[in-house]
PDB file of C-alpha atoms in Angstrom:
ATOM      1  CA  ASN A   1     100.139 -72.142  65.385  1.00 41.00           C
ATOM      2  CA  GLU A   2      99.236 -73.491  68.764  1.00 48.00           C
ATOM      3  CA  ARG A   3      98.364 -70.771  71.218  1.00 51.00           C
ATOM      4  CA  TYR A   4      99.121 -71.186  74.869  1.00 50.00           C
ATOM      5  CA  VAL A   5      97.399 -69.113  77.494  1.00 52.00           C
ATOM      6  CA  TYR A   6      98.970 -68.912  80.914  1.00 64.00           C
ATOM      7  CA  PHE A   7      97.695 -67.088  83.931  1.00 73.00           C
ATOM      8  CA  GLY A   8     100.304 -64.943  85.573  1.00 86.00           C
ATOM      9  CA  PRO A   9     100.409 -61.823  87.698  1.00 91.00           C
ATOM     10  CA  GLU A  10      97.217 -60.516  86.087  1.00 91.00           C
ATOM     11  CA  HIS A  11      95.197 -62.817  88.360  1.00 90.00           C
ATOM     12  CA  SER A  12      96.321 -61.343  91.685  1.00 93.00           C
ATOM     13  CA  PHE A  13      96.624 -57.891  90.091  1.00 94.00           C
ATOM     14  CA  GLY A  14      93.035 -58.057  88.864  1.00 90.00           C
ATOM     15  CA  ARG A  15      91.737 -59.237  92.229  1.00 90.00           C
ATOM     16  CA  ARG A  16      93.509 -56.340  93.938  1.00 90.00           C
ATOM     17  CA  ILE A  17      92.220 -53.744  91.458  1.00 90.00           C
ATOM     18  CA  VAL A  18      88.637 -55.067  91.479  1.00 88.00           C
ATOM     19  CA  ALA A  19      88.561 -55.037  95.280  1.00 86.00           C
ATOM     20  CA  ARG A  20      89.479 -51.352  95.258  1.00 83.00           C
ATOM     21  CA  GLN A  21      87.523 -50.171  92.220  1.00 79.00           C
ATOM     22  CA  ARG A  22      84.213 -51.864  92.972  1.00 75.00           C
ATOM     23  CA  GLU A  23      83.340 -51.620  89.294  1.00 80.00           C
ATOM     24  CA  GLN A  24      83.741 -53.669  86.135  1.00 87.00           C
ATOM     25  CA  VAL A  25      87.392 -54.060  85.185  1.00 90.00           C
ATOM     26  CA  TYR A  26      88.741 -55.429  81.916  1.00 93.00           C
ATOM     27  CA  LEU A  27      92.293 -56.705  81.676  1.00 93.00           C
ATOM     28  CA  LEU A  28      94.168 -57.380  78.458  1.00 93.00           C
ATOM     29  CA  LYS A  29      97.288 -59.499  78.469  1.00 92.00           C
ATOM     30  CA  VAL A  30      99.782 -59.213  75.630  1.00 93.00           C
ATOM     31  CA  GLY A  31     103.230 -60.620  76.053  1.00 88.00           C
ATOM     32  CA  LEU A  32     105.849 -63.151  75.238  1.00 87.00           C
ATOM     33  CA  GLY A  33     108.913 -64.207  77.166  1.00 84.00           C
ATOM     34  CA  SER A  34     112.427 -63.661  75.855  1.00 88.00           C
ATOM     35  CA  THR A  35     111.566 -60.449  74.032  1.00 94.00           C
ATOM     36  CA  ASN A  36     113.597 -57.257  74.121  1.00 96.00           C
ATOM     37  CA  LEU A  37     112.555 -53.628  74.065  1.00 97.00           C
ATOM     38  CA  THR A  38     114.982 -52.601  71.330  1.00 95.00           C
ATOM     39  CA  GLU A  39     113.574 -54.833  68.595  1.00 95.00           C
ATOM     40  CA  ASP A  40     110.458 -56.616  69.812  1.00 96.00           C
ATOM     41  CA  TRP A  41     108.560 -53.828  71.614  1.00 97.00           C
ATOM     42  CA  HIS A  42     109.915 -50.650  70.044  1.00 95.00           C
ATOM     43  CA  PRO A  43     107.164 -48.322  68.735  1.00 94.00           C
ATOM     44  CA  GLU A  44     109.030 -47.822  65.450  1.00 92.00           C
ATOM     45  CA  GLY A  45     109.345 -51.546  64.775  1.00 88.00           C
ATOM     46  CA  VAL A  46     107.359 -53.326  62.097  1.00 83.00           C
ATOM     47  CA  ASN A  47     105.285 -56.441  62.795  1.00 86.00           C
ATOM     48  CA  ASN A  48     106.666 -56.648  66.293  1.00 94.00           C
ATOM     49  CA  TRP A  49     105.070 -57.080  69.713  1.00 95.00           C
ATOM     50  CA  HIS A  50     104.338 -53.365  69.949  1.00 96.00           C
ATOM     51  CA  ASP A  51     102.112 -53.753  66.884  1.00 95.00           C
ATOM     52  CA  ARG A  52     100.444 -56.799  68.451  1.00 95.00           C
ATOM     53  CA  LEU A  53      99.845 -54.854  71.652  1.00 96.00           C
ATOM     54  CA  THR A  54      98.224 -51.893  69.924  1.00 97.00           C
ATOM     55  CA  SER A  55      96.155 -54.043  67.557  1.00 96.00           C
ATOM     56  CA  THR A  56      94.932 -56.181  70.477  1.00 96.00           C
ATOM     57  CA  VAL A  57      93.941 -53.068  72.412  1.00 97.00           C
ATOM     58  CA  SER A  58      92.170 -51.651  69.334  1.00 97.00           C
ATOM     59  CA  ALA A  59      90.217 -54.881  68.825  1.00 97.00           C
ATOM     60  CA  ALA A  60      89.224 -55.031  72.498  1.00 97.00           C
ATOM     61  CA  LEU A  61      88.098 -51.401  72.534  1.00 97.00           C
ATOM     62  CA  ALA A  62      86.117 -51.917  69.330  1.00 98.00           C
ATOM     63  CA  GLU A  63      84.365 -54.877  70.951  1.00 97.00           C
ATOM     64  CA  LEU A  64      83.503 -52.819  74.053  1.00 97.00           C
ATOM     65  CA  THR A  65      82.166 -50.033  71.838  1.00 97.00           C
ATOM     66  CA  ALA A  66      80.127 -52.523  69.778  1.00 98.00           C
ATOM     67  CA  GLN A  67      78.548 -53.735  73.010  1.00 97.00           C
ATOM     68  CA  ASN A  68      77.846 -50.147  74.151  1.00 97.00           C
ATOM     69  CA  ILE A  69      80.154 -50.550  77.122  1.00 96.00           C
ATOM     70  CA  ALA A  70      81.754 -47.313  78.289  1.00 94.00           C
ATOM     71  CA  TYR A  71      85.385 -47.636  79.240  1.00 94.00           C
ATOM     72  CA  GLU A  72      88.345 -45.686  80.472  1.00 93.00           C
ATOM     73  CA  ILE A  73      91.911 -46.890  79.993  1.00 95.00           C
ATOM     74  CA  LYS A  74      93.634 -46.484  83.334  1.00 94.00           C
ATOM     75  CA  GLY A  75      96.957 -48.227  83.189  1.00 95.00           C
ATOM     76  CA  LEU A  76      99.655 -50.361  81.675  1.00 97.00           C
ATOM     77  CA  VAL A  77     101.708 -52.970  83.496  1.00 97.00           C
ATOM     78  CA  TRP A  78     105.211 -53.371  82.065  1.00 97.00           C
ATOM     79  CA  MET A  79     107.310 -56.333  83.213  1.00 96.00           C
ATOM     80  CA  GLN A  80     110.153 -56.677  80.748  1.00 96.00           C
ATOM     81  CA  GLY A  81     113.869 -56.082  80.487  1.00 96.00           C
ATOM     82  CA  GLU A  82     115.540 -59.384  81.230  1.00 94.00           C
ATOM     83  CA  SER A  83     116.328 -60.020  77.556  1.00 94.00           C
ATOM     84  CA  ASP A  84     117.880 -56.566  77.164  1.00 96.00           C
ATOM     85  CA  VAL A  85     120.486 -57.567  79.750  1.00 95.00           C
ATOM     86  CA  TRP A  86     121.942 -60.094  77.279  1.00 93.00           C
ATOM     87  CA  ASN A  87     123.036 -57.366  74.850  1.00 94.00           C
ATOM     88  CA  ALA A  88     125.158 -54.416  76.017  1.00 96.00           C
ATOM     89  CA  ALA A  89     123.843 -52.152  73.221  1.00 97.00           C
ATOM     90  CA  PHE A  90     120.227 -52.982  74.107  1.00 97.00           C
ATOM     91  CA  ALA A  91     120.943 -52.264  77.775  1.00 97.00           C
ATOM     92  CA  ALA A  92     122.555 -48.920  76.914  1.00 98.00           C
ATOM     93  CA  ALA A  93     119.488 -47.912  74.867  1.00 98.00           C
ATOM     94  CA  TYR A  94     116.936 -49.163  77.406  1.00 98.00           C
ATOM     95  CA  GLU A  95     116.176 -45.843  79.111  1.00 98.00           C
ATOM     96  CA  GLN A  96     115.604 -44.041  75.817  1.00 98.00           C
ATOM     97  CA  ASN A  97     113.559 -46.933  74.418  1.00 98.00           C
ATOM     98  CA  LEU A  98     111.372 -47.243  77.522  1.00 98.00           C
ATOM     99  CA  THR A  99     110.802 -43.486  77.570  1.00 98.00           C
ATOM    100  CA  GLN A 100     109.777 -43.642  73.907  1.00 98.00           C
ATOM    101  CA  LEU A 101     107.455 -46.601  74.469  1.00 98.00           C
ATOM    102  CA  ILE A 102     105.718 -44.878  77.388  1.00 98.00           C
ATOM    103  CA  ALA A 103     105.397 -41.646  75.395  1.00 98.00           C
ATOM    104  CA  ASP A 104     103.758 -43.665  72.629  1.00 98.00           C
ATOM    105  CA  MET A 105     101.341 -45.277  75.114  1.00 98.00           C
ATOM    106  CA  HIS A 106     100.423 -41.852  76.535  1.00 98.00           C
ATOM    107  CA  HIS A 107      99.892 -40.493  73.030  1.00 97.00           C
ATOM    108  CA  ARG A 108      97.629 -43.413  72.100  1.00 97.00           C
ATOM    109  CA  TYR A 109      95.736 -43.936  75.334  1.00 97.00           C
ATOM    110  CA  GLY A 110      95.838 -40.631  77.187  1.00 96.00           C
ATOM    111  CA  ASP A 111      98.169 -38.539  79.282  1.00 96.00           C
ATOM    112  CA  GLU A 112      96.577 -39.794  82.512  1.00 94.00           C
ATOM    113  CA  LEU A 113      97.563 -43.388  81.806  1.00 96.00           C
ATOM    114  CA  THR A 114      99.487 -44.812  84.747  1.00 96.00           C
ATOM    115  CA  VAL A 115     102.357 -47.097  83.786  1.00 98.00           C
ATOM    116  CA  ALA A 116     103.714 -49.516  86.386  1.00 97.00           C
ATOM    117  CA  VAL A 117     107.210 -50.690  85.478  1.00 98.00           C
ATOM    118  CA  GLY A 118     108.456 -53.840  87.169  1.00 97.00           C
ATOM    119  CA  GLN A 119     112.156 -53.428  87.827  1.00 97.00           C
ATOM    120  CA  ILE A 120     113.993 -56.583  86.839  1.00 96.00           C
ATOM    121  CA  ARG A 121     115.505 -58.475  89.753  1.00 93.00           C
ATOM    122  CA  GLY A 122     119.024 -57.662  90.867  1.00 92.00           C
ATOM    123  CA  ASP A 123     119.855 -61.364  91.193  1.00 89.00           C
ATOM    124  CA  LEU A 124     119.047 -62.107  87.571  1.00 88.00           C
ATOM    125  CA  PRO A 125     121.573 -64.573  86.134  1.00 85.00           C
ATOM    126  CA  ALA A 126     123.513 -63.205  83.161  1.00 80.00           C
ATOM    127  CA  ARG A 127     126.621 -64.179  81.203  1.00 83.00           C
ATOM    128  CA  ASP A 128     127.913 -60.626  81.532  1.00 88.00           C
ATOM    129  CA  PRO A 129     126.742 -58.929  84.743  1.00 89.00           C
ATOM    130  CA  ALA A 130     127.594 -55.394  83.540  1.00 95.00           C
ATOM    131  CA  PRO A 131     124.334 -54.649  81.617  1.00 96.00           C
ATOM    132  CA  LEU A 132     122.061 -55.720  84.504  1.00 96.00           C
ATOM    133  CA  PRO A 133     122.514 -52.579  86.635  1.00 97.00           C
ATOM    134  CA  ILE A 134     122.228 -50.440  83.495  1.00 98.00           C
ATOM    135  CA  VAL A 135     118.718 -51.743  82.714  1.00 98.00           C
ATOM    136  CA  ARG A 136     117.680 -51.547  86.385  1.00 98.00           C
ATOM    137  CA  ALA A 137     118.930 -47.968  86.628  1.00 98.00           C
ATOM    138  CA  ALA A 138     117.148 -47.083  83.372  1.00 98.00           C
ATOM    139  CA  GLN A 139     113.847 -48.419  84.721  1.00 98.00           C
ATOM    140  CA  ARG A 140     114.262 -46.359  87.901  1.00 98.00           C
ATOM    141  CA  ALA A 141     115.268 -43.231  85.953  1.00 98.00           C
ATOM    142  CA  VAL A 142     112.201 -43.448  83.719  1.00 98.00           C
ATOM    143  CA  ALA A 143     109.936 -43.786  86.763  1.00 98.00           C
ATOM    144  CA  ASP A 144     111.689 -40.932  88.587  1.00 98.00           C
ATOM    145  CA  ALA A 145     111.332 -38.643  85.558  1.00 98.00           C
ATOM    146  CA  ASP A 146     107.572 -39.080  85.087  1.00 97.00           C
ATOM    147  CA  GLU A 147     104.958 -38.917  87.843  1.00 95.00           C
ATOM    148  CA  ARG A 148     102.654 -41.101  85.722  1.00 96.00           C
ATOM    149  CA  VAL A 149     105.171 -43.959  85.937  1.00 97.00           C
ATOM    150  CA  VAL A 150     105.559 -46.023  89.103  1.00 97.00           C
ATOM    151  CA  LEU A 151     108.369 -48.468  89.761  1.00 97.00           C
ATOM    152  CA  VAL A 152     107.655 -51.888  91.246  1.00 97.00           C
ATOM    153  CA  GLU A 153     110.780 -53.153  92.965  1.00 96.00           C
ATOM    154  CA  THR A 154     110.730 -56.882  92.388  1.00 94.00           C
ATOM    155  CA  ASP A 155     113.685 -57.602  94.691  1.00 93.00           C
ATOM    156  CA  ALA A 156     111.227 -57.124  97.553  1.00 89.00           C
ATOM    157  CA  LEU A 157     109.174 -60.125  96.374  1.00 91.00           C
ATOM    158  CA  GLY A 158     111.713 -62.598  97.718  1.00 83.00           C
ATOM    159  CA  GLU A 159     114.786 -64.301  96.416  1.00 74.00           C
ATOM    160  CA  GLY A 160     115.005 -67.890  95.204  1.00 75.00           C
ATOM    161  CA  ASP A 161     111.517 -68.801  96.431  1.00 85.00           C
ATOM    162  CA  VAL A 162     109.805 -66.700  93.726  1.00 90.00           C
ATOM    163  CA  VAL A 163     111.522 -67.977  90.583  1.00 88.00           C
ATOM    164  CA  LEU A 164     111.307 -71.195  88.628  1.00 87.00           C
ATOM    165  CA  LYS A 165     113.925 -73.733  89.577  1.00 84.00           C
ATOM    166  CA  THR A 166     114.466 -74.554  85.893  1.00 84.00           C
ATOM    167  CA  ASP A 167     115.581 -71.137  84.642  1.00 81.00           C
ATOM    168  CA  ALA A 168     115.903 -68.668  87.574  1.00 81.00           C
ATOM    169  CA  VAL A 169     114.590 -65.862  85.326  1.00 86.00           C
ATOM    170  CA  HIS A 170     110.837 -66.372  85.210  1.00 86.00           C
ATOM    171  CA  TYR A 171     108.573 -66.263  88.240  1.00 89.00           C
ATOM    172  CA  ASN A 172     106.980 -69.365  89.716  1.00 90.00           C
ATOM    173  CA  THR A 173     103.389 -69.431  91.015  1.00 90.00           C
ATOM    174  CA  VAL A 174     104.312 -67.701  94.270  1.00 92.00           C
ATOM    175  CA  GLY A 175     106.317 -65.081  92.408  1.00 93.00           C
ATOM    176  CA  GLN A 176     103.533 -64.467  89.869  1.00 93.00           C
ATOM    177  CA  SER A 177     101.041 -63.925  92.676  1.00 94.00           C
ATOM    178  CA  ARG A 178     103.329 -61.597  94.629  1.00 95.00           C
ATOM    179  CA  LEU A 179     104.211 -59.689  91.462  1.00 96.00           C
ATOM    180  CA  GLY A 180     100.557 -59.107  90.569  1.00 96.00           C
ATOM    181  CA  THR A 181      99.780 -57.919  94.087  1.00 95.00           C
ATOM    182  CA  ALA A 182     102.775 -55.568  93.987  1.00 96.00           C
ATOM    183  CA  PHE A 183     101.550 -54.093  90.690  1.00 96.00           C
ATOM    184  CA  GLY A 184      98.089 -53.616  92.210  1.00 95.00           C
ATOM    185  CA  GLU A 185      99.578 -51.854  95.234  1.00 94.00           C
ATOM    186  CA  ALA A 186     101.630 -49.634  92.933  1.00 94.00           C
ATOM    187  CA  PHE A 187      98.506 -48.551  91.057  1.00 92.00           C
ATOM    188  CA  GLU A 188      96.730 -47.819  94.328  1.00 90.00           C
ATOM    189  CA  ALA A 189      99.595 -45.593  95.445  1.00 89.00           C
ATOM    190  CA  ALA A 190     100.093 -43.828  92.096  1.00 88.00           C
ATOM    191  CA  PRO A 191      99.461 -40.066  92.284  1.00 78.00           C
ATOM    192  CA  THR A 192      97.302 -40.195  89.159  1.00 65.00           C
ATOM    193  CA  ASN A 193      94.972 -42.818  90.718  1.00 57.00           C
ATOM    194  CA  GLU A 194      94.376 -41.209  94.111  1.00 52.00           C
TER     195      GLU A 194
END
């Protein structure tokens, strides 16, 4: 398998966090486009991206421990949901699935873990527009229900100037940078990080 590594919002996010923290910061990136929460990221799935996420975190923490580096897990950035819009059943289950995923992350990594959820854009192209507001509303509801979850409203990043011209779903360089900065600002403003 060829492995491709792309820089995305973690670059501007990391710069924003490091500028505020003034201490060593470690970022882990685990993700793949065109994945859904129902099957690919669900905590009860088998050999899915949730398993890859938790095994990657475990390996990174083991490496820090082996190097006698103290650490504290502070947050999770979650930018996902576009693929759930393509399936009405996935969209309907999104709020429950996201709540379950975040509960699993808190159980594994601590109750103080801040989770920043990027709300998918309202102008997202879809064959059937009905599931789009369902997923967006689910993301907002999960953030409203838990003070450890902050919502990043991506509509504020700009319209057509932040997405790739080839697919109108994924962010271009400008969008990636703005998205990372918005996630950093969300962490700064989170009640659990004040």
